[in-house]
């Protein structure tokens, strides 16, 4: 019998308590039953979805005739114009467009994430990065553009590409998939490194490539990244960032080429040429240049991923300055353009996000700059997503928060966009066209642009990759060495203190006893004698990172480095204490600017890196590599000067600690 426990004895449970306990047990049992039913319904639903989807597939045959071989993508037993690689791109586009139904056209206008199985398998159920199964999203929703986040090893990714393209080719018209990714070649990458990890060769972040001042090196990076991407089936790079780092607090500076429009323009042109070639062709990786009309001047440096950072402001009346790097992108033939989330505050007749702003997309981009390529929105402008009522990522629908999802879709299409990144609201768009709120002819305009890129990339002729070659191409020794060289070339020597005998502290001698922080001891042992105690050291070598204020908002907000640029206590005092005891070499990782006057004053040697492994840093410290890089943005002298500067003006803080273009050499 249930009993009521006391400190002295056991007494029968009061009747009212029995009722409470009984009710609680009934409630928990009922809740468990509901959860089990929901789980089974979930499994059955997606099982049926996958079963129905798979039953819609028809095998594609390769047909030979008159000395020509083609893939019979629509399974009609004859050569259609869109299947004929000898036909012009425009004729192929027009022929396919005539055969597409409205659902297929609508599906073309979405670009959501897709899951990849750890062994390269196609996932038959929703996952962390996609709330739809791969079969459902391709076959039922007719979507043909996807971006990747977490991926397996190169060979497994290549296996997945071929498997997912096989599913796509077996649909009614056999339209191939276009697979995209954010940059994956950095050591840290823009988001959490686990989300964008890869086997690819490792290079400095774009801001580090800007520090090299070498467009030829950037173009070489693009050519190498092109080969590694194509080896696993990635055909669209969601890059470069043509934005300008004029606001030092902005969280996305590492993805830019700095604050100077001329330097950025040179690098943007080289980057696109490296990825795409002199023109877009079958061996290109198409570039989606972002974020039109130039992100960077975010109010108080807060980012537009979040509601409190939605406004771009122009107190220096410098709106057109941010378009200069995009002009270089247009000249290089960028295949696609992505607008930013933010509002160009008081620059047009309405304060709405860039993708909803007709004056920004149609009037400025399309008409003034004559751009007729694809315009794809940034990810998640229509709606965010929640789990069990808990918001994981908020929608970035700035200025149109009161509109329904359908109204947001219509406004963006009316503004001139061709595709929606991150979302897959195919049903709502289909209904808008069916109900006459959006003309099908308007949808055709966007579908033509999107198909044109697929045809030029050769995806209709062969979307498959050589699985056995993937491991040989991705991260091969030649590419890795090129990346290592770029890491070294991107490191800036900010300070080199002079000794009493007029010699300089750097480069260090190899016979020194060295104390380390944030540096691998085994790697460092090749350069000097590593000691565990600062007391025993001749010199200390510290690796630190630019400070930031942690935020505790949604999933994305926790990944962003935002807020003040100066070190707070007790971290600052701890660093200075080491520097007061021993001669200290400091290398600071700058994913954005930092305010470090006390550290710079105390350091015997000061370097800045933008993504480099320990051996690259130590090669510069010990003179195996002579630094040549220059700062791609200035380092302010105080937070007061940061707050006084104007968000839209480059190099305008008072008496910067290190100005734009600063960089020392050993000789």
XYZ file of C-alpha atoms in Angstrom:
667
model
C 0.000 0.000 0.000
C 1.183 3.578 -0.727
C 2.346 5.290 2.449
C 2.959 8.775 3.659
C 6.513 9.101 4.989
C 7.354 11.210 7.997
C 10.544 11.559 10.013
C 9.136 9.310 12.775
C 6.818 6.728 11.236
C 4.737 5.746 8.245
C 1.078 6.678 8.118
C -1.550 5.957 5.500
C -1.691 8.553 2.724
C -4.594 10.975 3.187
C -7.428 10.482 0.695
C -6.909 13.874 -0.954
C -3.233 13.019 -1.555
C -4.208 9.670 -3.076
C -6.447 11.517 -5.528
C -3.661 13.951 -6.417
C -1.126 11.153 -6.973
C -3.654 9.085 -8.920
C -4.516 12.066 -11.081
C -0.845 12.801 -11.677
C -0.163 9.198 -12.719
C -3.159 9.258 -15.079
C -1.869 12.543 -16.535
C 1.670 11.204 -17.052
C 0.322 8.004 -18.562
C -1.884 9.954 -20.916
C 0.972 12.265 -21.855
C 3.223 9.290 -22.561
C 0.513 7.720 -24.715
C 0.126 10.957 -26.678
C 3.871 11.187 -27.232
C 4.018 7.574 -28.424
C 1.083 8.162 -30.787
C 2.689 11.358 -32.120
C 5.980 9.561 -32.646
C 4.303 6.700 -34.503
C 2.260 9.164 -36.566
C 5.461 11.049 -37.381
C 7.164 7.847 -38.544
C 4.123 6.684 -40.525
C 3.625 10.127 -42.117
C 7.162 10.451 -43.343
C 7.252 6.794 -44.304
C 4.197 7.346 -46.516
C 5.666 10.564 -47.869
C 8.850 8.776 -48.838
C 6.941 5.771 -50.220
C 4.668 7.969 -52.330
C 7.592 10.089 -53.434
C 9.707 7.110 -54.448
C 6.799 5.680 -56.431
C 6.763 8.850 -58.553
C 10.290 8.169 -59.780
C 11.021 6.873 -63.254
C 14.419 5.685 -64.424
C 16.360 7.907 -66.800
C 17.838 6.204 -69.861
C 20.809 7.311 -71.896
C 19.895 7.192 -75.588
C 22.289 7.100 -78.538
C 21.414 8.129 -82.050
C 23.028 9.802 -85.066
C 26.373 9.821 -83.300
C 24.983 11.750 -80.298
C 24.279 10.582 -76.762
C 21.776 12.285 -74.465
C 20.009 11.704 -71.156
C 16.280 11.278 -71.696
C 15.353 13.406 -68.699
C 11.607 13.544 -69.364
C 11.490 9.830 -70.319
C 9.638 10.355 -73.605
C 12.071 8.372 -75.746
C 13.093 11.282 -77.944
C 15.582 14.121 -77.915
C 14.044 17.324 -76.551
C 15.762 20.645 -77.090
C 16.470 21.048 -73.358
C 18.196 17.638 -73.358
C 20.427 18.579 -76.289
C 23.817 19.917 -75.158
C 24.403 21.226 -78.693
C 21.468 23.648 -78.491
C 21.870 27.208 -77.238
C 21.240 27.919 -73.576
C 18.304 30.197 -74.371
C 16.624 27.603 -76.557
C 17.093 24.943 -73.891
C 15.681 27.249 -71.211
C 12.626 28.152 -73.291
C 11.945 24.537 -74.238
C 12.055 23.336 -70.649
C 10.013 26.270 -69.366
C 7.192 25.307 -71.761
C 7.153 21.793 -70.321
C 7.162 22.850 -66.667
C 3.947 23.016 -64.694
C 3.279 25.663 -62.057
C 4.366 23.453 -59.165
C 7.749 22.857 -60.803
C 8.224 26.550 -61.486
C 7.334 27.436 -57.913
C 9.737 24.817 -56.558
C 12.588 26.420 -58.489
C 12.242 29.605 -56.428
C 13.315 28.156 -53.061
C 16.783 27.471 -51.689
C 16.532 25.753 -48.271
C 19.057 23.610 -46.365
C 19.177 19.858 -46.896
C 20.502 17.081 -44.688
C 23.379 14.792 -45.619
C 23.735 11.348 -44.051
C 26.981 10.662 -42.191
C 27.826 7.846 -44.614
C 26.659 9.743 -47.672
C 23.157 8.326 -47.621
C 20.079 10.318 -48.604
C 18.102 10.989 -45.437
C 14.495 9.850 -45.491
C 13.417 11.903 -42.509
C 13.755 15.503 -41.306
C 16.947 16.455 -39.513
C 18.590 19.285 -37.616
C 19.002 21.484 -40.693
C 15.834 20.604 -42.609
C 12.268 19.978 -41.423
C 11.440 17.997 -44.564
C 12.727 14.638 -45.766
C 14.992 14.780 -48.807
C 12.486 12.787 -50.863
C 9.551 14.994 -49.917
C 11.352 18.264 -50.560
C 12.631 17.165 -53.990
C 9.755 15.093 -55.315
C 6.672 16.592 -53.702
C 7.775 20.206 -53.267
C 9.773 20.196 -56.542
C 12.691 22.145 -55.015
C 15.973 22.013 -56.954
C 18.367 24.313 -55.033
C 19.822 23.416 -51.637
C 22.551 24.608 -49.301
C 24.673 22.489 -47.003
C 25.671 22.899 -43.379
C 27.082 19.889 -41.558
C 28.656 17.446 -44.011
C 30.610 14.168 -43.840
C 34.049 13.448 -45.322
C 34.725 14.312 -48.950
C 34.137 10.836 -50.384
C 30.867 10.428 -48.486
C 29.724 13.863 -49.635
C 30.465 12.887 -53.236
C 28.496 9.652 -52.759
C 25.580 11.683 -51.399
C 25.713 14.095 -54.337
C 25.391 11.270 -56.842
C 22.580 9.656 -54.868
C 20.572 12.856 -54.507
C 21.107 13.780 -58.176
C 19.861 10.318 -59.148
C 16.624 11.021 -57.293
C 16.317 14.392 -59.020
C 16.900 13.000 -62.523
C 14.112 10.441 -61.996
C 11.471 13.118 -61.421
C 9.074 14.070 -64.218
C 11.467 16.417 -66.038
C 14.742 15.303 -64.470
C 15.786 18.812 -63.432
C 19.174 18.527 -61.659
C 19.904 19.982 -58.253
C 22.178 22.927 -57.555
C 24.085 22.473 -54.298
C 25.537 25.487 -52.467
C 27.509 26.308 -49.346
C 28.768 29.167 -47.247
C 32.582 29.434 -47.145
C 34.294 26.312 -45.757
C 37.982 27.020 -46.324
C 38.602 29.113 -43.214
C 40.022 27.758 -39.975
C 37.263 29.341 -37.897
C 34.619 30.146 -40.582
C 31.790 32.638 -40.139
C 29.517 30.367 -38.102
C 30.503 27.652 -35.656
C 33.295 25.604 -37.253
C 31.330 22.366 -36.718
C 28.504 23.650 -38.923
C 30.844 24.377 -41.822
C 33.638 21.895 -41.204
C 35.257 20.184 -44.185
C 38.295 18.344 -45.509
C 39.099 21.295 -47.773
C 42.448 23.068 -47.701
C 42.600 25.708 -44.960
C 43.137 29.370 -45.754
C 42.880 32.636 -43.840
C 39.445 34.216 -43.707
C 38.662 36.665 -46.552
C 39.769 39.565 -44.335
C 43.179 37.852 -44.157
C 43.311 37.500 -47.925
C 42.674 41.252 -48.048
C 45.638 41.760 -45.683
C 47.924 40.097 -48.242
C 46.998 42.806 -50.760
C 47.508 40.168 -53.454
C 44.648 39.721 -55.983
C 46.607 36.960 -57.752
C 46.661 34.932 -54.516
C 42.916 35.472 -54.090
C 42.277 34.275 -57.652
C 44.438 31.212 -56.963
C 42.408 30.507 -53.843
C 39.241 30.728 -55.945
C 40.599 28.247 -58.503
C 41.553 25.779 -55.758
C 38.245 26.176 -53.926
C 36.476 25.655 -57.266
C 38.176 22.282 -57.739
C 37.473 21.142 -54.200
C 33.827 22.198 -54.378
C 33.202 20.563 -57.751
C 34.842 17.331 -56.579
C 31.965 16.818 -54.105
C 29.167 18.348 -56.192
C 28.977 21.889 -54.792
C 28.300 24.265 -57.677
C 27.310 27.528 -55.979
C 29.455 29.504 -53.528
C 27.389 31.686 -51.195
C 30.189 34.221 -51.381
C 32.057 36.554 -51.698
C 31.031 39.288 -49.277
C 31.419 42.596 -51.085
C 30.484 44.441 -47.886
C 32.762 47.025 -46.299
C 34.015 46.925 -42.702
C 33.484 50.594 -41.926
C 31.824 49.864 -38.553
C 34.463 48.120 -36.386
C 31.947 46.492 -34.038
C 30.140 44.594 -36.788
C 30.214 40.818 -36.257
C 30.781 39.866 -39.902
C 34.009 41.674 -40.696
C 36.015 38.454 -41.091
C 34.045 37.603 -44.229
C 34.771 40.944 -45.918
C 37.840 42.318 -47.665
C 38.132 45.259 -45.279
C 36.942 48.822 -45.114
C 38.523 50.264 -48.252
C 36.291 50.083 -51.339
C 39.183 50.044 -53.805
C 41.022 47.199 -52.068
C 37.771 45.266 -51.737
C 36.971 45.761 -55.420
C 40.303 44.262 -56.513
C 39.812 41.249 -54.266
C 36.153 40.740 -55.224
C 36.993 40.689 -58.935
C 39.832 38.218 -58.364
C 37.702 35.999 -56.121
C 34.868 35.697 -58.646
C 37.260 35.099 -61.530
C 38.917 32.320 -59.531
C 35.621 30.565 -58.818
C 33.842 31.187 -62.123
C 36.626 31.754 -64.669
C 36.623 34.610 -67.133
C 32.965 33.801 -67.754
C 30.431 31.366 -66.353
C 30.832 27.928 -67.964
C 30.608 24.198 -67.317
C 33.655 24.183 -65.003
C 32.527 27.156 -62.913
C 31.356 27.341 -59.354
C 28.764 30.117 -59.529
C 29.253 32.990 -57.071
C 26.408 34.542 -55.092
C 27.911 37.915 -54.174
C 26.489 39.467 -51.013
C 25.006 41.551 -49.441
C 23.439 44.072 -51.818
C 23.576 47.104 -51.700
C 26.485 46.709 -49.289
C 26.200 45.700 -45.659
C 28.558 47.054 -43.020
C 27.214 50.364 -41.697
C 24.989 48.659 -39.118
C 23.715 51.013 -36.437
C 26.032 50.763 -33.405
C 27.610 47.739 -35.066
C 24.697 45.420 -34.217
C 23.927 42.819 -36.872
C 20.731 42.572 -38.903
C 20.312 38.889 -38.099
C 18.634 40.277 -34.976
C 15.767 42.750 -34.568
C 17.892 45.201 -32.573
C 20.376 45.457 -35.467
C 17.963 45.822 -38.368
C 19.004 49.318 -39.483
C 21.888 50.363 -41.697
C 22.592 54.045 -41.156
C 24.482 56.634 -43.162
C 25.408 59.594 -40.937
C 28.316 60.324 -43.280
C 25.960 60.337 -46.319
C 28.089 57.594 -47.895
C 25.426 55.231 -49.278
C 26.971 54.933 -52.757
C 30.442 54.098 -51.396
C 29.219 50.604 -50.469
C 28.199 49.844 -54.038
C 31.742 50.223 -55.426
C 32.808 46.591 -54.755
C 29.573 45.373 -56.360
C 30.481 47.191 -59.554
C 33.612 45.023 -59.591
C 31.415 41.949 -59.045
C 29.201 42.902 -61.988
C 32.256 43.349 -64.221
C 33.534 39.922 -63.159
C 30.164 38.417 -64.103
C 28.878 37.252 -60.738
C 26.091 34.757 -61.397
C 23.972 35.772 -58.422
C 23.396 38.562 -55.921
C 22.090 38.310 -52.342
C 20.560 41.354 -50.595
C 21.033 41.755 -46.842
C 18.401 41.519 -44.123
C 18.854 45.100 -43.040
C 16.897 48.279 -43.708
C 18.712 51.060 -45.579
C 17.311 53.508 -43.080
C 15.784 56.603 -44.702
C 17.564 55.973 -48.027
C 14.361 55.077 -49.905
C 10.669 55.870 -49.608
C 10.006 52.947 -47.225
C 12.075 51.431 -44.436
C 11.835 47.725 -45.179
C 14.451 44.976 -45.504
C 16.487 45.050 -48.714
C 14.723 42.048 -50.284
C 11.325 43.698 -49.807
C 12.470 47.050 -51.211
C 11.642 47.591 -54.886
C 13.803 50.716 -55.054
C 16.805 48.687 -53.875
C 16.268 45.622 -56.116
C 14.454 46.781 -59.244
C 15.358 50.458 -59.482
C 18.946 50.390 -58.220
C 20.197 46.878 -59.049
C 18.216 45.994 -62.134
C 17.759 49.392 -63.786
C 20.731 51.523 -62.738
C 23.346 48.757 -62.816
C 21.640 46.693 -65.554
C 22.026 43.487 -63.565
C 19.992 40.594 -64.978
C 21.400 37.691 -62.988
C 19.732 35.788 -60.177
C 18.717 37.650 -57.013
C 18.317 35.319 -54.026
C 17.252 36.596 -50.621
C 19.289 35.989 -47.499
C 18.154 33.035 -45.421
C 14.924 33.145 -43.428
C 13.338 36.484 -44.345
C 9.824 35.013 -44.373
C 9.644 33.120 -41.115
C 11.910 31.752 -38.422
C 11.433 28.420 -36.759
C 10.547 27.159 -33.295
C 10.545 23.799 -31.526
C 7.805 23.170 -28.940
C 7.090 26.888 -28.849
C 10.723 27.806 -28.197
C 12.140 30.168 -30.800
C 15.330 28.745 -32.269
C 15.887 31.364 -34.974
C 13.795 34.505 -35.437
C 12.538 35.601 -38.844
C 14.430 38.496 -40.410
C 11.318 40.203 -41.775
C 12.313 43.752 -40.891
C 9.775 46.382 -41.798
C 7.157 43.843 -42.861
C 6.573 42.147 -39.513
C 2.820 42.817 -39.679
C 2.394 41.211 -43.093
C 1.364 37.581 -43.479
C 3.790 35.092 -45.017
C 1.910 35.290 -48.315
C 2.066 39.075 -48.267
C 5.810 38.959 -47.578
C 6.350 36.567 -50.487
C 4.397 38.806 -52.837
C 6.197 41.947 -51.699
C 9.626 40.387 -52.245
C 8.711 39.096 -55.703
C 7.216 42.462 -56.601
C 10.492 44.030 -55.418
C 12.362 41.898 -57.968
C 13.838 38.861 -56.191
C 14.002 35.484 -57.947
C 14.544 33.076 -55.098
C 14.037 32.745 -51.336
C 16.926 31.457 -49.261
C 16.375 29.243 -46.238
C 12.588 28.927 -46.419
C 10.454 26.565 -48.498
C 6.939 28.020 -48.510
C 6.025 26.461 -51.844
C 2.349 26.068 -50.955
C 1.873 29.781 -50.240
C 3.578 30.870 -53.466
C 1.594 28.348 -55.511
C -1.653 29.731 -54.070
C -0.595 33.313 -54.794
C -0.122 32.459 -58.469
C -3.190 30.239 -58.675
C -5.336 32.989 -57.169
C -3.999 35.591 -59.598
C -2.142 37.716 -57.048
C 1.162 37.061 -58.844
C 1.221 36.553 -62.610
C 2.718 33.287 -63.838
C 4.638 35.331 -66.400
C 6.430 37.024 -63.478
C 7.372 33.597 -62.100
C 8.662 32.672 -65.561
C 11.110 35.595 -65.465
C 12.761 34.260 -62.322
C 12.670 30.627 -63.424
C 14.432 31.546 -66.658
C 17.277 33.175 -64.745
C 17.620 30.176 -62.452
C 17.491 27.638 -65.282
C 20.010 29.611 -67.283
C 22.645 29.126 -64.573
C 21.921 25.378 -64.308
C 22.344 24.941 -68.048
C 25.540 27.003 -68.254
C 27.055 25.001 -65.379
C 26.407 21.817 -67.362
C 24.215 20.279 -64.677
C 21.613 19.034 -67.193
C 24.334 17.182 -69.082
C 26.151 15.668 -66.095
C 25.466 16.537 -62.445
C 27.460 13.565 -61.133
C 30.991 13.493 -59.722
C 33.790 10.928 -59.659
C 33.573 9.510 -56.149
C 37.026 7.932 -56.297
C 38.609 11.262 -57.228
C 36.998 13.240 -54.390
C 39.593 12.302 -51.747
C 42.434 12.870 -54.210
C 41.297 16.406 -55.038
C 39.902 17.677 -51.734
C 42.645 18.705 -49.330
C 45.448 17.357 -51.508
C 49.033 18.273 -50.476
C 49.457 20.955 -53.142
C 46.270 22.762 -52.107
C 47.125 22.436 -48.408
C 50.563 23.980 -48.961
C 49.035 26.885 -50.878
C 46.688 27.502 -47.958
C 49.580 27.387 -45.476
C 51.483 29.933 -47.543
C 48.444 32.233 -47.570
C 48.128 31.925 -43.784
C 51.690 33.149 -43.348
C 51.350 35.889 -45.926
C 48.237 37.243 -44.188
C 49.864 37.784 -40.761
C 50.494 41.460 -39.984
C 53.458 42.581 -37.876
C 52.049 45.483 -35.880
C 54.909 46.154 -33.466
C 58.557 45.120 -33.158
C 60.260 46.651 -30.134
C 63.870 47.785 -30.371
C 66.411 46.414 -27.901
C 69.017 48.504 -26.098
C 71.631 47.506 -28.704
C 69.392 48.847 -31.518
C 68.439 45.343 -32.643
C 64.810 44.291 -32.773
C 63.094 41.732 -30.601
C 61.652 39.890 -33.609
C 62.444 37.514 -35.113
C 63.239 35.467 -32.012
C 66.320 33.262 -31.693
C 65.812 29.511 -31.525
C 67.854 28.997 -28.346
C 65.258 30.641 -26.088
C 63.122 29.116 -23.380
C 59.530 29.919 -24.280
C 56.331 30.005 -22.230
C 53.170 29.479 -24.284
C 49.464 30.140 -24.093
C 46.984 28.876 -26.693
C 49.807 27.359 -28.761
C 50.442 23.652 -29.230
C 53.541 22.693 -27.228
C 54.627 19.940 -29.604
C 54.518 22.335 -32.544
C 56.388 25.022 -30.584
C 59.122 22.603 -29.472
C 60.521 22.764 -33.004
C 61.235 26.467 -32.505
C 62.610 26.627 -28.962
C 62.657 25.011 -25.545
C 59.131 24.968 -24.166
C 58.797 25.508 -20.407
C 55.680 25.149 -18.287
C 56.494 27.924 -15.826
C 56.656 31.582 -16.721
C 59.471 31.927 -14.156
C 61.698 29.647 -16.233
C 61.041 31.400 -19.560
C 63.133 33.885 -21.498
C 60.063 35.015 -23.422
C 56.317 34.442 -23.446
C 54.321 33.880 -26.630
C 50.567 34.364 -26.304
C 47.789 33.789 -28.796
C 44.632 35.720 -27.959
C 41.446 36.611 -29.827
C 39.593 39.864 -30.277
C 37.176 40.339 -27.375
C 33.404 40.400 -27.675
C 30.290 40.462 -25.520
C 28.575 37.037 -25.390
C 24.885 37.134 -26.203
C 22.383 34.574 -24.938
C 19.633 34.856 -27.519
C 18.712 32.375 -30.238
C 20.958 29.728 -31.773
C 22.536 32.111 -34.280
C 23.015 34.995 -31.826
C 25.221 32.850 -29.593
C 27.624 32.333 -32.488
C 28.087 36.037 -33.250
C 30.908 38.139 -31.826
C 29.291 41.500 -31.129
C 29.486 44.420 -28.729
C 32.490 46.227 -27.225
C 35.968 45.727 -28.653
C 38.065 46.112 -25.501
C 39.228 43.466 -23.034
C 37.363 43.448 -19.743
C 38.547 42.421 -16.309
C 39.916 40.070 -15.148
C 41.126 38.980 -18.592
C 42.982 42.205 -19.364
C 44.858 42.282 -16.043
C 45.851 38.643 -16.423
C 47.401 39.308 -19.848
C 49.167 42.463 -18.656
C 50.522 40.658 -15.595
C 52.340 38.177 -17.851
C 53.671 41.019 -19.982
C 54.992 42.839 -16.896
C 56.989 39.787 -15.838
C 58.540 38.659 -19.135
C 59.163 39.992 -22.627
C 56.004 38.959 -24.434
C 55.071 38.339 -28.051
C 51.342 38.588 -28.656
C 49.463 37.345 -31.711
C 45.826 38.453 -31.727
C 43.207 36.844 -33.953
C 41.109 39.619 -35.462
C 37.743 38.451 -36.736
C 36.890 42.147 -36.277
C 38.715 45.125 -34.775
C 39.996 45.219 -31.185
C 40.828 48.036 -28.781
C 44.197 47.040 -27.268
C 46.275 50.138 -26.359
C 47.630 48.690 -23.086
C 48.520 45.354 -24.680
C 50.187 47.079 -27.626
C 52.176 49.283 -25.248
C 53.463 46.379 -23.150
C 54.126 43.895 -25.973
C 57.684 43.348 -27.164
C 56.230 42.113 -30.407
C 52.653 42.291 -31.640
C 51.123 40.444 -34.577
C 47.615 40.111 -36.000
C 46.299 36.992 -37.684
C 43.067 36.373 -39.550
C 42.995 32.608 -39.403
C 46.333 30.792 -39.107
C 47.596 27.621 -37.498
C 50.275 27.736 -34.804
C 53.112 26.791 -37.144
C 52.246 29.708 -39.443
C 52.375 32.155 -36.531
C 55.621 30.689 -35.196
C 57.229 30.810 -38.642
C 56.706 34.579 -38.591
C 57.758 34.967 -34.936
C 61.015 33.063 -35.502
C 61.806 34.564 -38.888
C 61.172 31.617 -41.172
C 58.698 33.888 -42.977
C 59.185 37.622 -43.392
C 55.834 39.389 -42.767
C 54.498 41.521 -45.615
C 50.789 41.923 -44.822
C 49.054 45.211 -44.050
C 46.000 45.989 -41.956
C 42.764 45.818 -44.014
C 41.027 47.979 -41.399
C 42.183 50.297 -38.660
C 42.470 49.411 -34.977
C 40.848 52.153 -32.871
C 42.649 53.554 -29.848
C 39.644 53.536 -27.502
C 35.992 52.593 -27.223
C 35.207 56.290 -26.996
C 36.656 56.819 -30.465
C 34.671 53.832 -31.741
C 31.416 55.330 -30.492
C 32.223 58.720 -32.042
C 33.033 57.406 -35.525
C 30.350 57.257 -38.228
C 29.122 53.817 -39.241
C 29.354 54.480 -42.994
C 32.787 56.135 -43.210
C 36.040 54.196 -43.568
C 39.084 54.875 -41.362
C 37.454 57.750 -39.441
C 38.164 57.013 -35.763
C 40.252 59.582 -33.875
C 43.971 58.803 -33.642
C 43.767 55.079 -34.424
C 46.233 52.831 -32.654
C 47.154 51.242 -35.991
C 45.799 52.842 -39.186
C 44.479 51.121 -42.288
C 47.436 49.829 -44.319
C 49.816 49.516 -41.327
C 52.286 46.645 -41.435
C 55.993 46.164 -40.610
C 58.675 43.915 -42.102
C 61.929 42.489 -40.794
C 63.992 43.869 -43.670
